[in-house]
Amino acid sequence: MISSKLSLKCSQLMAAAVVSLVATCAMAQSGPLKTGVDATFAPHAMVKLGGGLQGFNIDLGEELARRLGRKIEIEGTEFSGLVPGLNAKKYDFVLAPVTATPERARSMLFTEGYLDTDYTFVIKKGATPIHALEDLKGKTISVNKGSAYELWARDNAGKYGFKYDVYGNNADAVQAVQSGRAEANLAGSTVAAWAAKQNPAVQTTLTIKTGLVWALAFRLDDRAGRDAAGNALKCMKQDGTLGKIAQKWFGYTPAADATVVKVGVGQGVPGLDGYDPTPVTPKCS
């Protein structure tokens, strides 16, 4: 009798523990999404007058959270701290533009791309234009720390005979050009165009076509989170929302084959680790 009562008590305690654990997990899933951006990376993320953040990626993150039925908390920080923050579980995903590359795909999961990412050089207004990569010989270019542009500069400095300096944010990298500490800044085409539009002291020049995309980055163990965000992205493309956000911030109507409007087949970026080619029919509310 005592043994039966003890077994019943243990079963009740175990059941209560399971219920408590399930409730805790449910609360965690209904809590706010936590993420980060480089808040100096205009027009993707920048500080608003009066406080808060604005930009293409801020609108993207807020719309993503709305479609997932969650609130979102977006922290402004240096780009170089975002991936370590993701791996430390400080962030649920990285909202800042992250170029999907084979190297990065080995350590994180990507959604399908949401923007094409070509590279454009920014030079001082009136300086000699850069017509080809060979024109970089003997020059110093400035890049944002931890970005794909730093990786490109590292990989190509020897080949084209230039030096490069790394800055904590892209605004400082552009300022280096304006002050004469660098002859050119290398950044994404959207960022370079915005910098030239806002700052009459600089102008854009040569663009490098990459065939690469920006995508949302998740931890390798969070395939469910990646796939949920990927589904929401497909819906945002399908109903035209993402294209309208691009038009708002970049001032152009995306082409029909642009990544910002073209819905991917599976989950992730084709050709990279973590890509699931299984066709997905978006479930949109």
CSV table of C-alpha atoms in Angstrom, one decimal, residues 73-216:
chain,number,residue,atom,x,y,z
A,73,GLU,CA,13.0,43.8,-29.3
A,74,ILE,CA,15.7,45.3,-31.6
A,75,GLU,CA,19.0,46.3,-30.1
A,76,GLY,CA,21.4,48.6,-31.9
A,77,THR,CA,25.0,47.5,-31.6
A,78,GLU,CA,28.2,47.0,-33.6
A,79,PHE,CA,27.9,44.4,-36.4
A,80,SER,CA,30.8,42.4,-35.1
A,81,GLY,CA,28.9,41.6,-31.9
A,82,LEU,CA,25.8,40.2,-33.6
A,83,VAL,CA,26.9,36.7,-34.4
A,84,PRO,CA,28.5,36.1,-31.0
A,85,GLY,CA,25.3,37.4,-29.5
A,86,LEU,CA,23.3,34.9,-31.6
A,87,ASN,CA,25.5,32.0,-30.5
A,88,ALA,CA,25.3,33.1,-26.9
A,89,LYS,CA,21.4,33.0,-27.2
A,90,LYS,CA,21.2,36.7,-26.5
A,91,TYR,CA,19.4,37.0,-29.8
A,92,ASP,CA,16.9,34.7,-31.4
A,93,PHE,CA,18.1,35.7,-34.9
A,94,VAL,CA,20.2,38.4,-36.6
A,95,LEU,CA,18.0,41.1,-38.2
A,96,ALA,CA,21.0,43.1,-39.5
A,97,PRO,CA,21.9,42.4,-43.2
A,98,VAL,CA,24.1,39.3,-43.2
A,99,THR,CA,25.5,38.1,-46.5
A,100,ALA,CA,24.8,34.4,-47.0
A,101,THR,CA,28.2,32.8,-47.8
A,102,PRO,CA,29.5,29.2,-47.7
A,103,GLU,CA,31.7,30.1,-44.8
A,104,ARG,CA,28.9,31.5,-42.7
A,105,ALA,CA,26.5,28.8,-43.7
A,106,ARG,CA,28.7,26.3,-41.8
A,107,SER,CA,28.0,28.0,-38.5
A,108,MET,CA,24.5,29.4,-38.9
A,109,LEU,CA,21.2,28.7,-40.6
A,110,PHE,CA,19.9,31.1,-43.2
A,111,THR,CA,16.4,31.9,-44.4
A,112,GLU,CA,16.0,32.4,-48.1
A,113,GLY,CA,17.4,35.8,-49.3
A,114,TYR,CA,15.4,38.9,-48.9
A,115,LEU,CA,17.7,41.3,-50.9
A,116,ASP,CA,20.4,41.0,-53.5
A,117,THR,CA,23.7,42.3,-52.2
A,118,ASP,CA,26.1,43.8,-54.6
A,119,TYR,CA,29.1,45.8,-53.5
A,120,THR,CA,29.7,49.5,-54.4
A,121,PHE,CA,32.6,51.8,-53.8
A,122,VAL,CA,32.1,55.3,-52.3
A,123,ILE,CA,34.7,57.9,-53.1
A,124,LYS,CA,35.2,61.6,-52.3
A,125,LYS,CA,33.1,63.9,-54.5
A,126,GLY,CA,35.1,64.9,-57.6
A,127,ALA,CA,37.8,62.2,-57.1
A,128,THR,CA,38.9,60.1,-60.0
A,129,PRO,CA,36.2,57.3,-60.5
A,130,ILE,CA,37.2,53.7,-60.1
A,131,HIS,CA,36.4,52.0,-63.4
A,132,ALA,CA,37.9,48.5,-62.6
A,133,LEU,CA,39.3,46.7,-59.6
A,134,GLU,CA,42.8,47.2,-61.0
A,135,ASP,CA,42.4,50.9,-60.2
A,136,LEU,CA,42.5,50.0,-56.5
A,137,LYS,CA,46.3,49.5,-56.7
A,138,GLY,CA,48.1,51.6,-54.1
A,139,LYS,CA,44.9,52.8,-52.5
A,140,THR,CA,43.4,52.3,-49.0
A,141,ILE,CA,39.8,51.3,-48.7
A,142,SER,CA,37.7,51.4,-45.6
A,143,VAL,CA,35.3,48.6,-44.5
A,144,ASN,CA,32.9,47.8,-41.7
A,145,LYS,CA,34.3,45.4,-39.1
A,146,GLY,CA,33.0,41.8,-39.4
A,147,SER,CA,31.1,42.5,-42.6
A,148,ALA,CA,31.3,40.7,-46.0
A,149,TYR,CA,33.2,43.7,-47.3
A,150,GLU,CA,36.0,43.1,-44.8
A,151,LEU,CA,36.1,39.5,-46.0
A,152,TRP,CA,36.3,40.7,-49.6
A,153,ALA,CA,39.0,43.2,-48.8
A,154,ARG,CA,41.0,40.5,-46.9
A,155,ASP,CA,40.7,38.1,-49.8
A,156,ASN,CA,41.5,40.5,-52.6
A,157,ALA,CA,44.0,43.0,-51.1
A,158,GLY,CA,47.0,41.1,-52.4
A,159,LYS,CA,45.5,40.4,-55.8
A,160,TYR,CA,44.7,44.0,-56.5
A,161,GLY,CA,47.5,45.7,-54.5
A,162,PHE,CA,45.4,47.8,-52.1
A,163,LYS,CA,45.4,48.2,-48.3
A,164,TYR,CA,42.3,48.3,-46.1
A,165,ASP,CA,41.4,49.7,-42.8
A,166,VAL,CA,38.6,48.3,-40.6
A,167,TYR,CA,36.1,50.5,-38.7
A,168,GLY,CA,33.5,49.7,-36.0
A,169,ASN,CA,30.6,50.9,-38.1
A,170,ASN,CA,30.0,52.0,-41.7
A,171,ALA,CA,29.4,55.6,-40.9
A,172,ASP,CA,33.0,55.8,-39.6
A,173,ALA,CA,34.2,54.0,-42.7
A,174,VAL,CA,32.6,56.6,-44.9
A,175,GLN,CA,34.0,59.4,-42.8
A,176,ALA,CA,37.4,58.0,-43.4
A,177,VAL,CA,36.9,58.7,-47.1
A,178,GLN,CA,35.6,62.2,-46.5
A,179,SER,CA,38.6,63.0,-44.2
A,180,GLY,CA,41.2,61.5,-46.7
A,181,ARG,CA,42.3,58.6,-44.5
A,182,ALA,CA,41.0,56.2,-47.2
A,183,GLU,CA,40.4,56.7,-50.9
A,184,ALA,CA,37.3,54.5,-51.0
A,185,ASN,CA,34.8,52.8,-48.8
A,186,LEU,CA,33.3,49.4,-49.8
A,187,ALA,CA,29.8,48.7,-48.7
A,188,GLY,CA,26.5,47.2,-50.0
A,189,SER,CA,25.0,49.0,-53.0
A,190,THR,CA,21.9,50.1,-51.0
A,191,VAL,CA,24.1,51.5,-48.2
A,192,ALA,CA,26.5,53.2,-50.6
A,193,ALA,CA,23.6,54.9,-52.5
A,194,TRP,CA,22.1,56.1,-49.3
A,195,ALA,CA,25.5,57.5,-48.1
A,196,ALA,CA,25.9,59.4,-51.3
A,197,LYS,CA,22.4,60.7,-51.2
A,198,GLN,CA,22.7,62.0,-47.7
A,199,ASN,CA,26.3,63.3,-47.9
A,200,PRO,CA,27.2,65.6,-50.8
A,201,ALA,CA,30.9,65.2,-50.0
A,202,VAL,CA,30.9,61.7,-51.4
A,203,GLN,CA,29.7,59.8,-54.5
A,204,THR,CA,29.4,56.2,-55.6
A,205,THR,CA,31.6,54.6,-58.3
A,206,LEU,CA,32.3,51.0,-59.3
A,207,THR,CA,29.8,48.3,-58.4
A,208,ILE,CA,30.8,44.6,-58.1
A,209,LYS,CA,28.1,42.2,-59.0
A,210,THR,CA,28.2,39.3,-56.6
A,211,GLY,CA,25.2,37.0,-57.1
A,212,LEU,CA,24.9,37.0,-53.3
A,213,VAL,CA,21.9,37.7,-51.1
A,214,TRP,CA,21.2,39.0,-47.6
A,215,ALA,CA,19.3,36.6,-45.4
A,216,LEU,CA,18.1,36.3,-41.8
